[in-house]
Coordinates of C-alpha atoms and ligand atoms in Angstrom, one line a residue:
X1 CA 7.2 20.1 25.2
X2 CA 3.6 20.4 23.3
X3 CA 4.3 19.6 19.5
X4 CA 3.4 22.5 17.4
X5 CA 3.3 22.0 13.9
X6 CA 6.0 24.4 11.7
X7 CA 4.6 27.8 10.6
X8 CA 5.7 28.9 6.9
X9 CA 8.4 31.1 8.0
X10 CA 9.3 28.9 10.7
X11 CA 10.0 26.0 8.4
X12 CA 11.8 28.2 5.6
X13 CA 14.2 29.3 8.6
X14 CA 14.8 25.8 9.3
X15 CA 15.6 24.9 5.9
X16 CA 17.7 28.2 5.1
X17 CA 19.6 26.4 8.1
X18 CA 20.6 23.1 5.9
X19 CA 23.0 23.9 3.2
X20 CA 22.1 21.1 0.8
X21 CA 18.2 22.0 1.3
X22 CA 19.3 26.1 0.9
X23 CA 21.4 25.0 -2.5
X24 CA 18.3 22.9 -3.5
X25 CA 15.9 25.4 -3.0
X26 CA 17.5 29.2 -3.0
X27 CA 16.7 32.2 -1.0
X28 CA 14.7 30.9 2.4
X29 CA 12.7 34.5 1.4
X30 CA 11.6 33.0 -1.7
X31 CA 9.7 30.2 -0.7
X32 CA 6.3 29.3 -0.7
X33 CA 5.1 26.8 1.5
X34 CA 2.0 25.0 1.4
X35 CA 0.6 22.2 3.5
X36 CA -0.8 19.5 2.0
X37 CA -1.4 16.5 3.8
X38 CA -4.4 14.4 3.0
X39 CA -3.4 11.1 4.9
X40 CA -3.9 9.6 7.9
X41 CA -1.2 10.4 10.0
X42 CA 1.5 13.1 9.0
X43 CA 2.0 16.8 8.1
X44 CA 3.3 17.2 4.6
X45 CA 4.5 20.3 3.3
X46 CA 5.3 21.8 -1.1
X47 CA 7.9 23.8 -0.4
X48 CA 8.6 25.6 -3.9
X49 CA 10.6 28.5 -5.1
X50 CA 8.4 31.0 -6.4
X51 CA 11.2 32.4 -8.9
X52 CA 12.5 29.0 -9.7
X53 CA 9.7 26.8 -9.1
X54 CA 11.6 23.5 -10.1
X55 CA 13.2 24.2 -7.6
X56 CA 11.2 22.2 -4.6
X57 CA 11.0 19.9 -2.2
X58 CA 8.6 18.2 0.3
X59 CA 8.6 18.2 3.5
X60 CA 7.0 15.5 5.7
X61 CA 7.0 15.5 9.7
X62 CA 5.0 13.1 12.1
X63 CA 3.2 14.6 15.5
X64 CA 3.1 12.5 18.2
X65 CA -0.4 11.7 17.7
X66 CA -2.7 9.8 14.7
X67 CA -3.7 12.6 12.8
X68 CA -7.2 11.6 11.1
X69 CA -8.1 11.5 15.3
X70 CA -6.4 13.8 16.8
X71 CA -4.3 14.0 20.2
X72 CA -6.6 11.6 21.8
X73 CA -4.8 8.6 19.7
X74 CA -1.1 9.5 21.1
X75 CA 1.9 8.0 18.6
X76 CA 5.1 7.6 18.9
X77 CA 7.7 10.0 16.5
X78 CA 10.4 7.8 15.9
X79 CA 8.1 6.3 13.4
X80 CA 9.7 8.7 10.8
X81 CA 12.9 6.9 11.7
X82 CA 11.5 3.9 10.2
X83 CA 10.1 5.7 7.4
X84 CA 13.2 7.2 6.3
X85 CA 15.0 3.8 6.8
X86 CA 12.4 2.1 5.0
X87 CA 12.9 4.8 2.3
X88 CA 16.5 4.8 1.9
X89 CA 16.4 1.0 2.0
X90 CA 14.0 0.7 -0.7
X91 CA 15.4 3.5 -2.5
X92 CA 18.9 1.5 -2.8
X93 CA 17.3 -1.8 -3.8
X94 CA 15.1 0.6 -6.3
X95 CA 15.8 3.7 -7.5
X96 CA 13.7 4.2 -10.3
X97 CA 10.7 4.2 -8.2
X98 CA 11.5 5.6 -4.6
X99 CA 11.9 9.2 -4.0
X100 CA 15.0 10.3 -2.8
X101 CA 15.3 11.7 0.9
X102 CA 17.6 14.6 0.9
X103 CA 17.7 15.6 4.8
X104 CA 16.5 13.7 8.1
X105 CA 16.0 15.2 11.6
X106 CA 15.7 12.6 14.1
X107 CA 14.5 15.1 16.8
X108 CA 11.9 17.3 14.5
X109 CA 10.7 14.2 13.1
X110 CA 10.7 15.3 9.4
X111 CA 12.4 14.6 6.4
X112 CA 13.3 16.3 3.2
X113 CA 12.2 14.7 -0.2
X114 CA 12.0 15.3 -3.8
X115 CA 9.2 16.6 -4.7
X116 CA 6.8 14.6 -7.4
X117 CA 5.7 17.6 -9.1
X118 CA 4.4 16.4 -12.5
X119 CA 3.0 13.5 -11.0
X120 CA -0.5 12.5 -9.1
X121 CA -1.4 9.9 -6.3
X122 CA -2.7 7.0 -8.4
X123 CA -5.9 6.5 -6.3
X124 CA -7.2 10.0 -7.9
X125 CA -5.8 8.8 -11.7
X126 CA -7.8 6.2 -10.9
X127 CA -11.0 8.1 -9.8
X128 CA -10.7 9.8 -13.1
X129 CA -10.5 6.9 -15.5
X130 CA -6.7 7.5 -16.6
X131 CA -4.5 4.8 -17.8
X132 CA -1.1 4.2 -16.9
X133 CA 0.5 2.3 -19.9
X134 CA 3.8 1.3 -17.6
X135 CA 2.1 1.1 -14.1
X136 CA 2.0 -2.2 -14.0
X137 CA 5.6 -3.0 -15.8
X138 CA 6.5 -0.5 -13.1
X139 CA 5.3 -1.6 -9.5
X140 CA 5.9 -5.3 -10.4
X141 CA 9.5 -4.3 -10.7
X142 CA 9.4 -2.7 -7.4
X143 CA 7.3 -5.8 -5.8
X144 CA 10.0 -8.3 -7.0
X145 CA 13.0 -6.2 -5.9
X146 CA 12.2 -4.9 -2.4
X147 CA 10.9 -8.3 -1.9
X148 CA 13.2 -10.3 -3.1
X149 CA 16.2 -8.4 -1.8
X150 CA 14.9 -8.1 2.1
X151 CA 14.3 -12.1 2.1
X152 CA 15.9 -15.2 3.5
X153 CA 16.4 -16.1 -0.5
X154 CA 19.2 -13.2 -0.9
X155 CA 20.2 -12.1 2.5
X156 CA 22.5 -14.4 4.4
X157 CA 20.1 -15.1 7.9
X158 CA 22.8 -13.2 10.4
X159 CA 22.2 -10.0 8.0
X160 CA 18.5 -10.9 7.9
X161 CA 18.0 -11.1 11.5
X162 CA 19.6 -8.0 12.5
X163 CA 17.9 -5.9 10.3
X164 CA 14.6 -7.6 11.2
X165 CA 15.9 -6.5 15.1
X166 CA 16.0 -3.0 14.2
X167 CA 13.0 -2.3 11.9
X168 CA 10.1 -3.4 13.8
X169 CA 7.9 -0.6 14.9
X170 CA 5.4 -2.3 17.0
X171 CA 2.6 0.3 17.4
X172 CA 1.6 1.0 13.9
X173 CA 2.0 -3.0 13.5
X174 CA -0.9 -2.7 16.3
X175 CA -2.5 -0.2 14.1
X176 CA -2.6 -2.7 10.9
X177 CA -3.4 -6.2 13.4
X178 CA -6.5 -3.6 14.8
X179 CA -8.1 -2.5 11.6
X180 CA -7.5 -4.8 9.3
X181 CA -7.3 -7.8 11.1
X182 CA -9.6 -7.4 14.0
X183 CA -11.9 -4.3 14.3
X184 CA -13.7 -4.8 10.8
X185 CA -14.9 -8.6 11.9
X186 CA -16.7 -7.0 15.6
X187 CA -18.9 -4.2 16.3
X188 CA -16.2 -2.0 17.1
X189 CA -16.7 1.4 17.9
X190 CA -14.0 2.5 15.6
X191 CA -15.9 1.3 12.9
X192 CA -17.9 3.6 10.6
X193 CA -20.3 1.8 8.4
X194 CA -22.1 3.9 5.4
X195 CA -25.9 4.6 5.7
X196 CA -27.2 2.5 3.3
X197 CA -25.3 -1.1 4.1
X198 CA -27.2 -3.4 5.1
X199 CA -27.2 -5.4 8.5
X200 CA -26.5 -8.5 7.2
X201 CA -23.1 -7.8 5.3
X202 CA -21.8 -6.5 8.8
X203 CA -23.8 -9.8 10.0
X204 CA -21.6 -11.9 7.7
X205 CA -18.5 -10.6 8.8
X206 CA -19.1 -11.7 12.2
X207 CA -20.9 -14.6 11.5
X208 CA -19.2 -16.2 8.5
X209 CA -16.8 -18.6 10.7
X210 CA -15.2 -20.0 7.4
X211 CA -14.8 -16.2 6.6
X212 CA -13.3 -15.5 10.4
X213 CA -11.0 -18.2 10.5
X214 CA -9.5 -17.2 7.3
X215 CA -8.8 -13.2 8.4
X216 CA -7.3 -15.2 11.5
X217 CA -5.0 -16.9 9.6
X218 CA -4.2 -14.1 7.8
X219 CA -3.6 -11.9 11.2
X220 CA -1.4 -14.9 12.0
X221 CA 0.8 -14.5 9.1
X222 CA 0.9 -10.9 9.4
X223 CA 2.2 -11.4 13.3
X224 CA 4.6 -14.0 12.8
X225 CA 5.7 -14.6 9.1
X226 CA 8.5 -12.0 9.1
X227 CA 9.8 -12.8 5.4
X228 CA 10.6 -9.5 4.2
X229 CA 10.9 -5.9 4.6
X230 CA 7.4 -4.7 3.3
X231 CA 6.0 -1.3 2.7
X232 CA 3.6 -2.4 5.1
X233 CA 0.6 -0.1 3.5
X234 CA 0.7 0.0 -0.7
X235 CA -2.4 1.3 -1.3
X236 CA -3.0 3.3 -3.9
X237 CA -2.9 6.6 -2.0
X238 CA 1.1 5.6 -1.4
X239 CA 2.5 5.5 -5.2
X240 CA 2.5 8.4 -7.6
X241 CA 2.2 8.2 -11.0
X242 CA 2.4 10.1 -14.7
X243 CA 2.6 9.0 -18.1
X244 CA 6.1 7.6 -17.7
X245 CA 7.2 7.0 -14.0
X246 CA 5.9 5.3 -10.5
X247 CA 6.6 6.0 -7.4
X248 CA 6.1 4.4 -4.0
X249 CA 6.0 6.7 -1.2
X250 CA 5.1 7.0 2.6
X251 CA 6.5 3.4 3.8
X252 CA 5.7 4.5 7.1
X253 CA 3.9 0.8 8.0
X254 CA 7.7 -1.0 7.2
X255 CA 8.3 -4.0 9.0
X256 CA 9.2 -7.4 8.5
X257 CA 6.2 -9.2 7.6
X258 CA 5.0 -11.9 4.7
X259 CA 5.2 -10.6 1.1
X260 CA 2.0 -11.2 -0.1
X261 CA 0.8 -8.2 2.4
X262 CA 2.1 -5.6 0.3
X263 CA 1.0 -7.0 -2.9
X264 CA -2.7 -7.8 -2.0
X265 CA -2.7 -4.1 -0.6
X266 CA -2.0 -3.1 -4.4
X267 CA -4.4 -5.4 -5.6
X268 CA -7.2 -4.7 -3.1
X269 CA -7.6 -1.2 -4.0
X270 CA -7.2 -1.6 -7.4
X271 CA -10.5 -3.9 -6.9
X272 CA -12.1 -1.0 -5.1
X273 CA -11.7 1.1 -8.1
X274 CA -13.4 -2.1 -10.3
X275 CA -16.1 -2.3 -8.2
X276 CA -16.3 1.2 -7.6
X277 CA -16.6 2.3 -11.5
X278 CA -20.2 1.4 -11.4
X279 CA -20.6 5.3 -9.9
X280 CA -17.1 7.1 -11.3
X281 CA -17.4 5.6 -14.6
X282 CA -20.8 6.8 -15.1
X283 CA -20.8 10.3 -14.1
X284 CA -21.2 12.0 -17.3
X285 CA -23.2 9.5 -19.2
X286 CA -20.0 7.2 -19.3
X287 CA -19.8 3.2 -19.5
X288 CA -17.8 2.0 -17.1
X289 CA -16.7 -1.3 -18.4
X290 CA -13.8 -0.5 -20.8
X291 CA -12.1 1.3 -17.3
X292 CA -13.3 -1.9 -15.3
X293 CA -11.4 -4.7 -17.9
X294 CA -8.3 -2.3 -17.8
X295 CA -8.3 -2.5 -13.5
X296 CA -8.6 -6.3 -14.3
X297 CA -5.8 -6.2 -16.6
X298 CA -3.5 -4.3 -14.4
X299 CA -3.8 -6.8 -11.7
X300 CA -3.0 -9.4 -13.8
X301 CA 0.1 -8.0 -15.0
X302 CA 1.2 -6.8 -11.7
X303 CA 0.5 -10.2 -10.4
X304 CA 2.4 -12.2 -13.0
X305 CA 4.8 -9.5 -14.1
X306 CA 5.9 -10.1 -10.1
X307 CA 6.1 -13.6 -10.1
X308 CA 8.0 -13.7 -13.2
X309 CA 10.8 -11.0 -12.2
X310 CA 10.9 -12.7 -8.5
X311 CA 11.9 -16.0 -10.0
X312 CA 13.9 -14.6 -11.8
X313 CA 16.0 -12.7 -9.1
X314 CA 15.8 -15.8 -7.2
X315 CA 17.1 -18.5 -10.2
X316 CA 19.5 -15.8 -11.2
X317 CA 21.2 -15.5 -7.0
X318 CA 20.9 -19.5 -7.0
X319 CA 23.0 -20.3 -10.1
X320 CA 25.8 -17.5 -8.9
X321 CA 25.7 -19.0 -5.7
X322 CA 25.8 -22.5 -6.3
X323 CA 23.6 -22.9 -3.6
X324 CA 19.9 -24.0 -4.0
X325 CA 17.6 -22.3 -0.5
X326 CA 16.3 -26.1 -0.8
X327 CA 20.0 -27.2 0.3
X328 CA 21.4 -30.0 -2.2
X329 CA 21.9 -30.5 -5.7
X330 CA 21.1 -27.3 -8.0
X331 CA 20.0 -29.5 -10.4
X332 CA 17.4 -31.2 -8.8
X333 CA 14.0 -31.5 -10.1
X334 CA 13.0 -30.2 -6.5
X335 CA 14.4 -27.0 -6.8
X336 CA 11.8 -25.9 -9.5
X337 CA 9.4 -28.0 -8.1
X338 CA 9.9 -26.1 -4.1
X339 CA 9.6 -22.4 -6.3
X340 CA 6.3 -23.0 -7.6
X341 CA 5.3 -24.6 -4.3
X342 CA 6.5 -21.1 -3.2
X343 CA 4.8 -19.0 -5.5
X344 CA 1.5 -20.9 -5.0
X345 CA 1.8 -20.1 -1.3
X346 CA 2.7 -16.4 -2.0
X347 CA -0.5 -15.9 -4.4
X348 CA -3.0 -17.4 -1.9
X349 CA -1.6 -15.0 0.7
X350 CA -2.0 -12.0 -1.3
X351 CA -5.6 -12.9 -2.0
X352 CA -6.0 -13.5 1.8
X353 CA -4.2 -10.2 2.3
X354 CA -6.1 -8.5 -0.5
X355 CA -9.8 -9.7 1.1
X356 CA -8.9 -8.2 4.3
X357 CA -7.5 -5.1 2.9
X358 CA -11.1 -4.7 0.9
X359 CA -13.1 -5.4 4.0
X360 CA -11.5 -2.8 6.4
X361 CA -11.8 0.2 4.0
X362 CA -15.9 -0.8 3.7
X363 CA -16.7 -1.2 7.4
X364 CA -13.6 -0.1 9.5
X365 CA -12.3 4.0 10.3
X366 CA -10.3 4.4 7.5
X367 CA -11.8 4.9 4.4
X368 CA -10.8 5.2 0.6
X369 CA -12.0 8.5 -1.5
X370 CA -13.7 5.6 -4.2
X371 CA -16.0 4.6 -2.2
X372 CA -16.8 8.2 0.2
X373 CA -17.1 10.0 -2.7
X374 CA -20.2 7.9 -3.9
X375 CA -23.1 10.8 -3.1
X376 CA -25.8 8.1 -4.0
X377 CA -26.4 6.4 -0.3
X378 CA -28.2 3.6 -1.8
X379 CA -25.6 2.7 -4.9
X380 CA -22.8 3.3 -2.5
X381 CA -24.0 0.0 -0.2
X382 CA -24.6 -1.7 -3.4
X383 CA -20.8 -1.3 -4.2
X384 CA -19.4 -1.8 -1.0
X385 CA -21.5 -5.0 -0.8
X386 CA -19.9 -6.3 -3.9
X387 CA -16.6 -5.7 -2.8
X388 CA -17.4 -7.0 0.5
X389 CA -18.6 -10.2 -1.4
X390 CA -15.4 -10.3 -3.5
X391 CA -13.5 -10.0 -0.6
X392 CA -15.0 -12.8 1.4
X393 CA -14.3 -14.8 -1.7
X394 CA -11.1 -13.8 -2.3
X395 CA -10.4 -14.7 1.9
X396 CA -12.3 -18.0 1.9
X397 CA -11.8 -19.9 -1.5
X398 CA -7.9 -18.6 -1.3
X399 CA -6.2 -21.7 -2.0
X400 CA -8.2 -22.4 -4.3
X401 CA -7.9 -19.6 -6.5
X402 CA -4.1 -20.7 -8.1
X403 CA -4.0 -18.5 -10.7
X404 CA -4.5 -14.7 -11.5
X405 CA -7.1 -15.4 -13.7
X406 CA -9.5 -17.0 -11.4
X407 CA -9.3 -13.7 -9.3
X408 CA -10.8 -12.0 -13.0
X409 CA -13.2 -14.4 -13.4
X410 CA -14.5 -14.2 -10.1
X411 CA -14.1 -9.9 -9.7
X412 CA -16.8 -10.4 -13.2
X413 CA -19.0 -12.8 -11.7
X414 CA -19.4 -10.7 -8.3
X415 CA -20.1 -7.2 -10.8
X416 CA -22.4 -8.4 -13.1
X417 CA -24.6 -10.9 -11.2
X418 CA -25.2 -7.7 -9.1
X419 CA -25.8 -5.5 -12.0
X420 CA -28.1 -8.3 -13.5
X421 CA -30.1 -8.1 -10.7
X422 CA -30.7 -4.0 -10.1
Ligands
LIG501 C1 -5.4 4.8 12.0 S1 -4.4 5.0 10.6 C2 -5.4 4.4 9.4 C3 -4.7 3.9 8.2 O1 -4.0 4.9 7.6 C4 -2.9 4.3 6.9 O2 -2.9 4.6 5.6 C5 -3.0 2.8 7.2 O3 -3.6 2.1 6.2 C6 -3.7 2.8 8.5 O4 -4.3 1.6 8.8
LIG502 MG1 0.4 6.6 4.3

């Protein structure tokens, strides 16, 4: 049967049909229904109560095909299985900042959410130069705990290994191993460069072998080192934010993959925004560096606010259990020793993660509203050129960079030797 997306009164039938969405929302003659969706892939409906209008919810539901192309890029459904396992999963391991699911349907593919009224997707916060005073406290609580609780250091392996079984879904792995991993580093036709960049960036990326080798690597670990159950796509367009909460959303992209994938998503668009302030921050006569040392500052606390709350979780499981991941005494010198080992590992990953992340939103399909939203042709290349230099930084000197800081240090040297040279 053709998919046909839900008209209005066809979707406040449908949910006049479930009693816990009718006692959420009232009168199925009531509602107003909007669609919303902005992403890539799904339909996304505000369904609100015009007499009540707390009284809402959202409504997500996935077509069989990609959305951003169209029918010609056919996908599977039963990815919003996935999502809404993913969701109730992470939702369980944290509450605080996963929205509740309130109604599956396997066979229409859609879910019922709470809807996020009073707050915004973070990339647009962002855009506009707002500051979140407990982002950072907030997503490196929800980085330690999904990531922690999904691993090999909580779960006992039987436990691991089934869920792993169940939670892989393969095609929008492809998706991720494609653009991120492979299309941005050939002339593929998927990818869509801006006017103004010049040959030679693209030329780098398929030239640089030190810089190839290290996006291998990195589609090596994505492909093989299942350590956790990760969001699989924490950009900033997936959490919401106001004043006083965070939320991740749409963890459509969940699989069991390494853990430094989700966090060098988070921190490779919140270097888009740095290197993108050189245009947002001075619309109206503004300067953006104040914004620019903030971005820095966030990833450094999300960074280390992680690590710190990881080890935690993990010296806090050890001493209960008695029983060290490194096997043996728990009071060996080793056991410290293997966690910083660990944690090394872990931040050179994200950094590989995060320069591959950067380089697919310059030159591959899908794009990031920071950087299209640049008018200027000419000032846009300039940016994405700095962010693809970052990135092949950030790719190629990965070990090397074993500490948070460095990553500063380095995001400053790439913005202002550019801006020195204008
Ligand atoms: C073809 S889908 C493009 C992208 O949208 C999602 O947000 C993921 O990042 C995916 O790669
Ligand atoms: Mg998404």
């Amino acid at each position: 049967m053709e998919f046909e997306a839900f008209t209005a009164s066809a979707l406040a039938d449908y949910l006049g049909g479930i009693a816990e969405v009718r006692d959420r929302l009232g009168d199925p003659a009531d509602l107003e229904i909007v669609e919303v969706g902005d992403g890539n892939l799904n339909f996304v409906y505000f369904v609100t109560n015009t007499k009540a209008r707390e009284r809402s919810v959202v409504v997500k539901q996935a077509p069989p095909f990609l959305r951003l192309v169209g029918k010609n890029w056919p996908l599977s459904c039963q990815r919003m299985d996935h999502e809404v396992a993913a969701l109730r999963r992470f939702g369980a391991l944290c509450p605080q900042h996963v929205p509740q699911v309130y109604h599956a349907d396997g066979k229409r593919f859609l879910m019922v959410m709470q809807h996020l009224s009073s707050h915004r997707i973070l990339r647009h916060g962002l855009m506009d130069g707002v500051t979140y005073p407990l982002m950072a406290e907030h997503l490196s609580t929800y980085l330690a705990q999904t990531l922690f609780f999904g691993s090999d250091l909580y779960l006992a392996p039987d436990i691991k290994k089934q869920a792993m079984s169940g939670a892989v879904n393969a095609e929008l792995c492809k998706i991720t191993e494609d653009l991120v991993f492979t299309f941005p580093f050939e002339d593929h036709p998927s990818n869509v460069y801006s006017p103004a960049l010049p040959k030679s960036a693209l030329e780098r990326l398929r030239t640089n072998d030190a810089l190839r080798m290290a996006a291998a690597d990195m589609k090596w670990a994505f492909m093989n080192h299942a350590e956790t159950l990760l969001h699989g796509d924490l950009h900033t367009g997936s959490i919401m934010v106001n004043e006083r909460e965070t939320y991740v959303i749409d963890p459509e992209f969940a699989f069991y993959g390494p853990m430094g994938f989700d966090i060098g998503a988070l921190i490779a668009n919140l270097l888009l925004a740095y290197f993108s302030r050189d245009y947002h921050g001075r619309l109206n006569g503004g300067d953006p560096a104040a914004y620019q040392e903030w971005l820095l500052d966030q990833t450094v606390r999300i960074w280390n606010g992680f690590s710190g709350k990881f080890l935690a979780l993990w010296r806090d499981h050890e001493s209960r259990s008695g029983r060290p991941f490194i096997g043996g005494s728990a009071d060996s010198r080793a056991v410290d020793a293997y966690r910083a080992h660990f944690m090394r590992r872990l931040l050179a990953d994200t950094l590989g993660f995060a320069g591959c992340k950067m380089i697919r939103r310059i030159v591959g399909m899908a794009k990031v509203a920071e950087i299209t939203r640049i008018p200027d042709a000419e000032l846009r290349a300039q940016i994405e050129v700095r962010a693809l230099r970052c990135a092949e930084a950030l790719l190629v000197q990965r070990t090397a960079l074993t500490d948070i800081e460095h990553v500063v240090l380095l995001a400053r040297d790439v913005e202002h030797d550019a801006i020195a040279q204008r």
